[in-house]
Coordinates of C-alpha atoms in Angstrom, one line a residue:
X26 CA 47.1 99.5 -89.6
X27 CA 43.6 98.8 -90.9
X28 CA 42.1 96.1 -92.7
X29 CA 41.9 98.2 -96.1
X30 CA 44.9 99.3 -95.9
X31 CA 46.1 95.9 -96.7
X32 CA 45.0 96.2 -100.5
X33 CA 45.9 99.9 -100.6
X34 CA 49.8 99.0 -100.1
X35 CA 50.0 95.8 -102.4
X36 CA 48.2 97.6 -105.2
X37 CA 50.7 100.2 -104.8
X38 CA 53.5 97.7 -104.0
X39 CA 52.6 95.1 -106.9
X40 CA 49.4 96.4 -108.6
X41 CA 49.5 93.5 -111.4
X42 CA 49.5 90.8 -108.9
X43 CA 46.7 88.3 -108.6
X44 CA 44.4 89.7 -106.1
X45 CA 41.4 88.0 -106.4
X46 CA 39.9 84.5 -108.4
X47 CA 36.5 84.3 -108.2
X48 CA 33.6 82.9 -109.8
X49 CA 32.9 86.4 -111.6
X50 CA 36.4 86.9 -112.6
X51 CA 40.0 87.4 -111.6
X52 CA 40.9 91.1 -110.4
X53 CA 44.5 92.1 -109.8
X54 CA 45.4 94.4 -107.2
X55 CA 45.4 97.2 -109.1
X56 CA 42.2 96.2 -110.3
X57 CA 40.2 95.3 -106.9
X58 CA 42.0 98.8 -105.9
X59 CA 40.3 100.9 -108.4
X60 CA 37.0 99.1 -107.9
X61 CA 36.7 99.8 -104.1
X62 CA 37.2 102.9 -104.7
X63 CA 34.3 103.3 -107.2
X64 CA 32.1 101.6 -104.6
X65 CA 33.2 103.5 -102.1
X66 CA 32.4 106.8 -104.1
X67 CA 28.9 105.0 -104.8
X68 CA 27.9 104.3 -101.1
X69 CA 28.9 108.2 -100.8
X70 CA 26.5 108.6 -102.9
X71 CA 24.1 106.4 -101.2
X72 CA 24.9 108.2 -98.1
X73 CA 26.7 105.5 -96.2
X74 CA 29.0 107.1 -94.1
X75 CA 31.1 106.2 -90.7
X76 CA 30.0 103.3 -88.8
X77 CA 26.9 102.8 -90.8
X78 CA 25.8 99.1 -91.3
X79 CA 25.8 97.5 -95.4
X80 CA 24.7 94.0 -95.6
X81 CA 26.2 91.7 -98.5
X82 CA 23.7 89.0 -99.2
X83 CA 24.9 87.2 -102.2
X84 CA 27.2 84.6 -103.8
X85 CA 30.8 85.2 -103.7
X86 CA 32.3 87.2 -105.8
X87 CA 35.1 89.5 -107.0
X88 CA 32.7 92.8 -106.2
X89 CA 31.6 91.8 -103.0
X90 CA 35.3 91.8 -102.1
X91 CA 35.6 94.9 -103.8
X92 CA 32.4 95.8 -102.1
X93 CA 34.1 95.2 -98.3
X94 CA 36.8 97.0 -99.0
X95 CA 35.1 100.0 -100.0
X96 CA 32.8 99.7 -96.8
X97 CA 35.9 99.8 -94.5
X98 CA 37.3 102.8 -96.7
X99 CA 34.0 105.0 -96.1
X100 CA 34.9 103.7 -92.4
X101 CA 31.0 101.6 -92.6
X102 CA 30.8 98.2 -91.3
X103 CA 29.8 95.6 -93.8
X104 CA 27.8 92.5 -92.7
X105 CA 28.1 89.2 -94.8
X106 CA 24.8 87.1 -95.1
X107 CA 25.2 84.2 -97.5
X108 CA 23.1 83.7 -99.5
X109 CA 21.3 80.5 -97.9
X110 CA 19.6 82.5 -95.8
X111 CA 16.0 83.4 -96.5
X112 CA 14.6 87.0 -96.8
X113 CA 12.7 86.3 -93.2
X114 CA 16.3 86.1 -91.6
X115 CA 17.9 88.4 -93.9
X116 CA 15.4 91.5 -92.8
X117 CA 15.5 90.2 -89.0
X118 CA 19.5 90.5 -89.0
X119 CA 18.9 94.1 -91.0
X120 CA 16.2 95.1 -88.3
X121 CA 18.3 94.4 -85.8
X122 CA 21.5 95.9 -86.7
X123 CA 19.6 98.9 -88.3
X124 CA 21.4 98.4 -91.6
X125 CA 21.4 101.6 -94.0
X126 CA 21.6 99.1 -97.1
X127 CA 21.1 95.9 -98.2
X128 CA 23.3 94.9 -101.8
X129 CA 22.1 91.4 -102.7
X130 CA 22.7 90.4 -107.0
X131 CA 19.6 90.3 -109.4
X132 CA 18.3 87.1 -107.9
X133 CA 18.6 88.0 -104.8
X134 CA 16.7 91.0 -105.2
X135 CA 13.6 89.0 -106.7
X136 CA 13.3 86.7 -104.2
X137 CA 13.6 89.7 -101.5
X138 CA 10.3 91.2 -103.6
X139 CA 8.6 88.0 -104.1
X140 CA 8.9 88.2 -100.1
X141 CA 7.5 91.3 -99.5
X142 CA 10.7 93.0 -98.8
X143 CA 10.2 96.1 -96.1
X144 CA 13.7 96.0 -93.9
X145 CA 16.6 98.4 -95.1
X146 CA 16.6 99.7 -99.1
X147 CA 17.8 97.0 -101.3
X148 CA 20.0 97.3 -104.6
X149 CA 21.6 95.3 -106.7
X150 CA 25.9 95.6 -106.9
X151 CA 25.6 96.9 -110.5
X152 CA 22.7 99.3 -109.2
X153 CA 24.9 100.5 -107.0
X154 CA 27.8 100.9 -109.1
X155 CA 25.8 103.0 -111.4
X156 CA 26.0 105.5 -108.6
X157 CA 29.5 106.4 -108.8
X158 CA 29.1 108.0 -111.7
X159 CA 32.7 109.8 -112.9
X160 CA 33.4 110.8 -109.2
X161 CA 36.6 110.4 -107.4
X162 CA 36.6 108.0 -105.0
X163 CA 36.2 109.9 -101.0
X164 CA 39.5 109.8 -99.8
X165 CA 39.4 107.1 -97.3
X166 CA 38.2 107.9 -94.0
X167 CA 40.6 108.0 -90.5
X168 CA 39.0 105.0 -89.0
X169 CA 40.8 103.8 -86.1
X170 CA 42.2 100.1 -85.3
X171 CA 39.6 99.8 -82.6
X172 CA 36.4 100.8 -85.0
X173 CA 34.1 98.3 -85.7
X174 CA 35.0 96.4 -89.2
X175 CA 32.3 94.3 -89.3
X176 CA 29.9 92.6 -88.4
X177 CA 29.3 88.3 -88.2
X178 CA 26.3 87.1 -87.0
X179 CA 25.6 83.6 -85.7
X180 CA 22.9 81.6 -84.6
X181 CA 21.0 82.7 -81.3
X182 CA 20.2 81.1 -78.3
X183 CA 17.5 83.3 -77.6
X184 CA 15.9 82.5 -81.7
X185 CA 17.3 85.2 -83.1
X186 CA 20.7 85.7 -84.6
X187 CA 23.2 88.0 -82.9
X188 CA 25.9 89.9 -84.1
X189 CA 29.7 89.7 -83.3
X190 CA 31.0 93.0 -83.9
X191 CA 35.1 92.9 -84.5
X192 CA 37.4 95.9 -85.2
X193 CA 40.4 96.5 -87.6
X194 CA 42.6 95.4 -84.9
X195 CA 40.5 92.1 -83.5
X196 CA 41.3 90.4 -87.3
X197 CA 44.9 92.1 -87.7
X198 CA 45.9 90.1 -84.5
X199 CA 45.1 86.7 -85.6
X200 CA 46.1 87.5 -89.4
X201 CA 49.3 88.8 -88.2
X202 CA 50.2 86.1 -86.3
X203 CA 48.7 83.4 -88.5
X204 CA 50.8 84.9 -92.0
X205 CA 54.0 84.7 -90.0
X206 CA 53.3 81.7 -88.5
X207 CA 53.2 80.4 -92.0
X208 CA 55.7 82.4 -93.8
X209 CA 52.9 84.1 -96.1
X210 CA 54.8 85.7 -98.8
X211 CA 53.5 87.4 -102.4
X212 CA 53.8 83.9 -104.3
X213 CA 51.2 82.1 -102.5
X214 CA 47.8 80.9 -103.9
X215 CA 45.1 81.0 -101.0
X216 CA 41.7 78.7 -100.5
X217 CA 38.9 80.7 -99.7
X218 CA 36.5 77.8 -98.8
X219 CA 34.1 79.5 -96.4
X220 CA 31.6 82.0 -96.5
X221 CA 31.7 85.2 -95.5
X222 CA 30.5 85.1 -93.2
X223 CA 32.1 82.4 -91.1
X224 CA 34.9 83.9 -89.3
X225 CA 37.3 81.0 -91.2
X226 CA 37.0 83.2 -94.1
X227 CA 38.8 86.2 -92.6
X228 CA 42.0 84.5 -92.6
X229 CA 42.2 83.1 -96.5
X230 CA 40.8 87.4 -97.3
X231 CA 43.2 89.2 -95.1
X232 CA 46.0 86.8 -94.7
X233 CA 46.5 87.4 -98.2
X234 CA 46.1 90.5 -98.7
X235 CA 48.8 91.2 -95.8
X236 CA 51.0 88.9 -98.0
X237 CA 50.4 90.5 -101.4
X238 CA 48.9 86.7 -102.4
X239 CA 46.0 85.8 -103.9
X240 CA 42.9 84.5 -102.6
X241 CA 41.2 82.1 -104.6
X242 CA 36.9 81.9 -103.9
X243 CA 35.3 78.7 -104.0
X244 CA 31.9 78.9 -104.6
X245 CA 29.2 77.8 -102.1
X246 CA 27.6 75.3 -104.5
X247 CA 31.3 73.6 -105.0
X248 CA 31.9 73.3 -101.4
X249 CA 30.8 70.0 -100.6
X250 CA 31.3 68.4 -104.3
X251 CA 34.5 66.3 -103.2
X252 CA 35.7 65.9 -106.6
X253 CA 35.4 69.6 -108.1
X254 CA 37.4 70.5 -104.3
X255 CA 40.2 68.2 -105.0
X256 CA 40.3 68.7 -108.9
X257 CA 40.1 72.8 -108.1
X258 CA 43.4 72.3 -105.1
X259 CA 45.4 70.9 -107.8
X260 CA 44.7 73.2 -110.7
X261 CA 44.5 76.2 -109.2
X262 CA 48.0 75.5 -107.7
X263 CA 47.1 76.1 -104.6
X264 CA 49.7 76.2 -101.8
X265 CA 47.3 77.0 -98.4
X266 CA 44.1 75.0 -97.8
X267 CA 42.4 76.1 -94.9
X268 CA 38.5 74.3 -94.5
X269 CA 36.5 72.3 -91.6
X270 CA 37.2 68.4 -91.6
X271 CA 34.3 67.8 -92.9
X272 CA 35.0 69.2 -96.4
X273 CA 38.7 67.7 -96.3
X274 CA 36.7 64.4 -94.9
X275 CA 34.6 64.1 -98.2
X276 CA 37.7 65.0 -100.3
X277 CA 39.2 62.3 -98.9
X278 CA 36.6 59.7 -98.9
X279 CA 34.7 60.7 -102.3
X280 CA 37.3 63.4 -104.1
X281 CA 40.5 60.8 -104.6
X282 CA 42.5 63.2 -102.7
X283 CA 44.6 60.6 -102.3
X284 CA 44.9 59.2 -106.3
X285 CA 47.6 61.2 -107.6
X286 CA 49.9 61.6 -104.7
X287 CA 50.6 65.4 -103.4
X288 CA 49.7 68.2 -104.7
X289 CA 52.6 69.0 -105.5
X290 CA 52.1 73.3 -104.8
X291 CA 50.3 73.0 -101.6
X292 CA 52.7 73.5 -98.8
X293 CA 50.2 74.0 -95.8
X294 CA 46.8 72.6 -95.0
X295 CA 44.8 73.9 -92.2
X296 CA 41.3 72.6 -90.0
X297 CA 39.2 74.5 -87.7
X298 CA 35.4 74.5 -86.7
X299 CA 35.0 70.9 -85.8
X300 CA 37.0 68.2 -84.3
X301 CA 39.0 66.3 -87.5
X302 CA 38.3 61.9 -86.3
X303 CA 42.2 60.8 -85.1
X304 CA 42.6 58.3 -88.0
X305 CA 41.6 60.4 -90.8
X306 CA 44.1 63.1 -89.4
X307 CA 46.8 60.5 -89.4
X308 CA 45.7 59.6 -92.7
X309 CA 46.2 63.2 -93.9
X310 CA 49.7 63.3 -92.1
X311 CA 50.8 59.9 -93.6
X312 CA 49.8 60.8 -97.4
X313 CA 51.1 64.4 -97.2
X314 CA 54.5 64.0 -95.7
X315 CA 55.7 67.9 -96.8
X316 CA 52.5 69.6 -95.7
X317 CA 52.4 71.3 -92.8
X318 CA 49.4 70.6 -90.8
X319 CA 47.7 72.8 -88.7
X320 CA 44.2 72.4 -86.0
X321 CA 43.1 76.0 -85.3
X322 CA 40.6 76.7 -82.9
X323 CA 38.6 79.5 -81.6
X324 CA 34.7 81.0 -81.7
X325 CA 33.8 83.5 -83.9
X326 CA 34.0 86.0 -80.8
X327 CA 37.5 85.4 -80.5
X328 CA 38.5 83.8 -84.3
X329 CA 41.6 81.5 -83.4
X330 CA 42.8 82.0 -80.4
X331 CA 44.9 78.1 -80.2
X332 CA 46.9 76.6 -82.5
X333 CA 48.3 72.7 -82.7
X334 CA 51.0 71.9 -85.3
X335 CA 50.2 68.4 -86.8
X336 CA 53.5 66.4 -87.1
X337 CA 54.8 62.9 -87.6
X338 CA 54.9 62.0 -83.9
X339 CA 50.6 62.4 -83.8
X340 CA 50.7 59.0 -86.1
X341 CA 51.5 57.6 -83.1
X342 CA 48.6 59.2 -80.8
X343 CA 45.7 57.0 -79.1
X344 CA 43.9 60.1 -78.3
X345 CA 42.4 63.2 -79.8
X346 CA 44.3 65.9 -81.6
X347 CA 44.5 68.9 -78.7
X348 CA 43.9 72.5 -79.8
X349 CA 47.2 73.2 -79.0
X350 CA 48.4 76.7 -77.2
X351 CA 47.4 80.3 -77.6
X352 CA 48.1 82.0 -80.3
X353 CA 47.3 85.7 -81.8
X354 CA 48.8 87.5 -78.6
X355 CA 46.3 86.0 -76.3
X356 CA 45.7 84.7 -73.3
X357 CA 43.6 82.0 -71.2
X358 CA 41.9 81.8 -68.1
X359 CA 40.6 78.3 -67.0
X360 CA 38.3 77.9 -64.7
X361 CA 37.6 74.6 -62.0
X362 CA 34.9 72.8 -63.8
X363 CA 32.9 70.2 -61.9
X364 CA 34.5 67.2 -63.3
X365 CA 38.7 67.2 -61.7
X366 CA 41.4 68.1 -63.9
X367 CA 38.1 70.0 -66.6
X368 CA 38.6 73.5 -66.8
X369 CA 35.9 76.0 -68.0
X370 CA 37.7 78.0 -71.1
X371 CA 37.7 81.8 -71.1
X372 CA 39.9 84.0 -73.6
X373 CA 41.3 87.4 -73.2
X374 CA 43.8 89.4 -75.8
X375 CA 43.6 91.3 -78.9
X376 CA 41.4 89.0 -81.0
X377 CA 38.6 89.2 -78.5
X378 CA 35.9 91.2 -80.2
X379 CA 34.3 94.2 -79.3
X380 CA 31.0 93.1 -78.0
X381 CA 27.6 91.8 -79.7
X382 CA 25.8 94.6 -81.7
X383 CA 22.9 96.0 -79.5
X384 CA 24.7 95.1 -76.1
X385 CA 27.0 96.5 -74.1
X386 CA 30.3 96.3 -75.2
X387 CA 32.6 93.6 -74.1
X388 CA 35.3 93.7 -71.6
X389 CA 37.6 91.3 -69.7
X390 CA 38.2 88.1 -70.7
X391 CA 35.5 86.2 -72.6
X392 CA 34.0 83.0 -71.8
X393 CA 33.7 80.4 -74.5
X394 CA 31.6 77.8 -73.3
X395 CA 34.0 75.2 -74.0
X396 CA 35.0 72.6 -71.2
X397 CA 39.0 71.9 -72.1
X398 CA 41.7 70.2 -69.6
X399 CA 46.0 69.8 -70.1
X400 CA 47.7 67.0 -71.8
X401 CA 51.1 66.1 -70.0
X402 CA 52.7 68.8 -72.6
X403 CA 50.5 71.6 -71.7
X404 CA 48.5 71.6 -74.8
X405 CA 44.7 72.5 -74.6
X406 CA 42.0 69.0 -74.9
X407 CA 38.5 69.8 -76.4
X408 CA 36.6 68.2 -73.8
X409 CA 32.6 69.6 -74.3
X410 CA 30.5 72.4 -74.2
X411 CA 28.8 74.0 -71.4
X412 CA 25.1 75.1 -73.6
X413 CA 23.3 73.8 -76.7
X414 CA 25.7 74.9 -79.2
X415 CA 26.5 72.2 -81.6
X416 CA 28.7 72.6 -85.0
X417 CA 27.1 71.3 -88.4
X418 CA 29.9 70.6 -90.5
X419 CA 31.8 73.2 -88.9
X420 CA 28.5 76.1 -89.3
X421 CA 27.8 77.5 -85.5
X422 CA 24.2 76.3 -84.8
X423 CA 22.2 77.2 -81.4
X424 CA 19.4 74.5 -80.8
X425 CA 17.5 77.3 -79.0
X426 CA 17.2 79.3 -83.0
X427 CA 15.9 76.0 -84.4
X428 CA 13.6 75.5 -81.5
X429 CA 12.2 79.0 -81.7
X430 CA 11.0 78.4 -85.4
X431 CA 9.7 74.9 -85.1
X432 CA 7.7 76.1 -81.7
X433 CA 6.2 78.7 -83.8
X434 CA 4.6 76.8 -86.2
X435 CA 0.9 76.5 -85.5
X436 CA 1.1 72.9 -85.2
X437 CA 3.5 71.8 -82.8
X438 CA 3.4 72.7 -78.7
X439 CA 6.4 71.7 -77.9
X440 CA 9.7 70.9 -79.5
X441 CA 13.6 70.0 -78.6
X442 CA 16.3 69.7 -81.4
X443 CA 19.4 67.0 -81.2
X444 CA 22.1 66.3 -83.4
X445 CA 22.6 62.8 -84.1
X446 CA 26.0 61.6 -85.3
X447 CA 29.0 63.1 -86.1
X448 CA 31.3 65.1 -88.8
X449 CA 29.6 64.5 -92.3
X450 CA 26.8 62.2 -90.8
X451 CA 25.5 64.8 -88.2
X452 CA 21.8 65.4 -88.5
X453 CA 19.8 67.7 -87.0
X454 CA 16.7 66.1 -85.3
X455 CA 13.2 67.1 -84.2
X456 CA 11.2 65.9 -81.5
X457 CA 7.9 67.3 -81.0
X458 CA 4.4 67.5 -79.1
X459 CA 1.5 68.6 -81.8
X460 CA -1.4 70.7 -80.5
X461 CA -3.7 68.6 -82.2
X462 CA -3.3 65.2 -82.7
X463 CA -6.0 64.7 -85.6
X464 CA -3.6 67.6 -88.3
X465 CA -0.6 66.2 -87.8
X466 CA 2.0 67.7 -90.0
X467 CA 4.3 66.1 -92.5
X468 CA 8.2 66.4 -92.1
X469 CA 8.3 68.1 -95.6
X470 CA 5.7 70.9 -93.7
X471 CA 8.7 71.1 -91.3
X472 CA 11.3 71.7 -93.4
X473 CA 9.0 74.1 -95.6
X474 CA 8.2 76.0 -92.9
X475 CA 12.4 76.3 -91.7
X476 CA 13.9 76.5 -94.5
X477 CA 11.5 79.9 -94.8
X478 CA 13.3 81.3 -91.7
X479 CA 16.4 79.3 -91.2
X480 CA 19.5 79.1 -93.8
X481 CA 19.8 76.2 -95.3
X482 CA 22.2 74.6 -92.6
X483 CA 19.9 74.9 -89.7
X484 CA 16.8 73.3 -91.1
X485 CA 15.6 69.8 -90.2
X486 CA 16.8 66.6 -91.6
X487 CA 14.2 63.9 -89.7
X488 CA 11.7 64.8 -87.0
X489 CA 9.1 62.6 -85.4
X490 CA 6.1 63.5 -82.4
X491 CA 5.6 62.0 -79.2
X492 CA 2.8 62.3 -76.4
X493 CA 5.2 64.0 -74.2
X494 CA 8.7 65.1 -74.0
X495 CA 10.9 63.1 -71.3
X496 CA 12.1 65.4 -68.3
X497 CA 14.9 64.9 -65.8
X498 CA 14.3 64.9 -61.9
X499 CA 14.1 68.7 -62.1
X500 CA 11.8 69.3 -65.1
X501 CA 13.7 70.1 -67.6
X502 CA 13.8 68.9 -70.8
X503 CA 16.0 65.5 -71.3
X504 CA 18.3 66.3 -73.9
X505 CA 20.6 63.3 -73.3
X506 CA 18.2 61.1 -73.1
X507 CA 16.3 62.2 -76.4
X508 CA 19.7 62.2 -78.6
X509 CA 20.4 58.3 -76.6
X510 CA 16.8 57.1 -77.8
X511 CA 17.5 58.7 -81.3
X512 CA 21.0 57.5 -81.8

């Protein structure tokens, strides 16, 4: 089984169903059928063939669903890049997975050119369209489970991003597991709150499209307006909500989640990428009585790898929700860490991905970085992690990236970044040394200068300079210490 094969049976199966709602238009399965198909005769005609790399840089939409699924039929790998990310980053990530084509929409295009555009050949998804012509579709090609599928890159500790490469059979684990966890069937209506390309997304794609459901898009500029969320659950009918806290957080304090009672369709409501606060949790559990609740966890080099079933007994917990206990047929390896009774956390299994395009491919079991211990029940804690990884409202963010950008500017010597506060609150914080005190440069300079290079999540929200950044005993930088003084 392979990811496209998903939509080839339920359009055969049911090909009037409710595939896809999207901002550009609902397609049914029939309908996103037939158009993967004409892309996939249209990349042919581009000359994308097996294992070749097609970037999606746009808004989400109907045909860049399509778009995927015709990229897994001509056996290519498709790379999401949402559209908050700058040209700069968008032609670094094409450099560096040697894309064959870039498909952005018209905007995206003219900012590209106002750029100065010079990575992979750009065109637009009606230019491309245009290209198929009255051909047949290719029939699809004999990919195997363990080809690549695609392709989600994350921030880089090193500055630049890197790429998590996952097969056909790395997502089927987890969506396998997670549809029958949930009892998935064809009469479900599915959130799709994340982008692309955050690995969240591959659940509320594939997990329907295993069911025969339908998925329905939520576009980026709605995703943290509380009260469009909360007004879209309930008219959409939506029965599976799967988001980080912090968007069910704003729902919840700004949205009147709460005003009408239940939805009365929604029958599950999952949380991953960031710890959910105990008492809003509880508050979730209390309100929705019939709504299964569910804390996923995993990194994008695994996707979820632990599940934790919210129930009524939690309204009674003093401490942190746990992760819970592997899930998608995999296992865990923990490690002595240097605190008694904290464990380092490595995964092995079928979800573990495939490696990080450019570098050798992965094997064994894969360390996350995250410091866990046991609760008395045997389910996983979320102590800490090991680097500077932090989680902006659920978005993967390496400090190092941010650093690398700020430290380039021509102004500044030397920089660290923090994150100050938590869930909806966190803000990411600059401390730097300039090179010349006399052209100092404005925090508005900052953010101008990141939000050139950085999407829109990783740039700046304060920043001030000092003489000198503070060092521990063994001259390094003093992270703690900065993000103590700041907070």
């Amino acid at each position: 089984m392979r990811l496209h094969d998903l939509v080839i049976r339920a359009a055969r199966h049911n090909p009037a169903a409710l595939a896809v709602h999207a901002p550009d238009g609902a397609l049914s399965y029939g309908a996103l059928d037939r158009l993967a198909d004409r892309y996939s005769a249209a990349l042919a005609a581009q000359g994308v063939g097996p294992g070749d790399r097609v970037l999606l840089w746009a808004p989400k939409s109907g045909r860049a669903v399509a778009l995927m699924q015709a990229c897994l039929r001509r056996g290519a790998v498709y790379v999401p890049v949402t559209e908050s990310n700058p040209p700069s980053r968008l032609a670094l990530i094409s450099r560096g997975c040697a894309a064959s084509l870039v498909v952005t929409d018209p905007s995206g295009g003219e900012r590209a050119e106002a750029a100065g555009w010079d990575a992979a050949p750009l065109t637009t998804f009606d230019a491309l369209l245009e290209r198929a012509g009255a051909d047949p579709a290719p029939a699809p090609f004999d990919s195997s489970p363990d080809d690549t599928a695609y392709i989600l890159y994350t921030s880089g500790s090193t500055g630049e991003p890197k790429g998590v490469c996952l097969s056909h059979r790395n997502a089927l684990a987890f969506v396998v597991w997670a549809s029958d966890t949930l009892g998935l069937g064809p009469e479900d209506r599915l959130s799709n709150h994340a982008p692309f390309n955050f690995d969240l997304s591959v659940f509320d794609l594939y997990a329907a499209f295993h069911a025969g459901a339908a998925v329905f898009l939520i576009p980026q500029e709605m995703a943290y307006a509380p009260r469009q969320l909360v007004r879209f659950l309930r008219e959409e009918r939506l029965t599976v909500w799967y988001s980080v806290p912090s968007a069910l957080t704003l729902m919840m304090s700004g949205g009147g989640l709460f005003d009408e009672g239940p939805p009365p369709a929604l029958r599950a409501c999952i949380y991953a990428g960031e710890p959910f606060p105990l008492p809003l949790a509880q508050q979730l559990r209390l309100q929705w009585p019939k709504v299964r609740m569910f804390n996923w966890y995993g990194p994008t080099e695994t996707n979820v790898c632990t599940s934790y079933e919210v129930t009524e007994a939690d309204l009674h917990r003093e401490s942190p929700l746990p992760i819970g206990t592997m899930c998608s047929g995999d296992s865990m390896e923990l490690m002595p860490g240097e605190t008694e009774g904290e464990y380092d956390f490595w995964v092995s299994g079928p979800s573990v991905m495939l490696g990080y395009w450019g570098a050798p491919a992965h094997a064994g079991a894969y360390p996350t970085g995250d410091i866990v211990r046991l609760d008395a029940e045997g389910n996983l804690e979320y102590v800490g992690r090991r680097d500077q990884m932090v989680k902006i409202r659920g978005q993967r963010v390496e400090l190092g990236e941010i650093e690398s950008v700020l430290g380039a500017h021509p102004q500044v010597a030397d920089v660290v970044a923090v994150v100050v506060g938590e869930g909806m609150r966190a803000a990411l914080h600059a401390v730097l040394v300039g090179k010349d005190p006399g052209k100092p440069v404005s925090l508005l300079g900052l953010k101008q200068w990141s939000a050139e290079r950085l999407p829109s999540y990783m740039v700046l929200d304060t920043a001030h300079f000092v003489d000198e950044l503070p060092r521990t005993a063994n001259g390094k930088t003093d992270r703690r210490r900065i993000a103590q003084s700041i907070g």
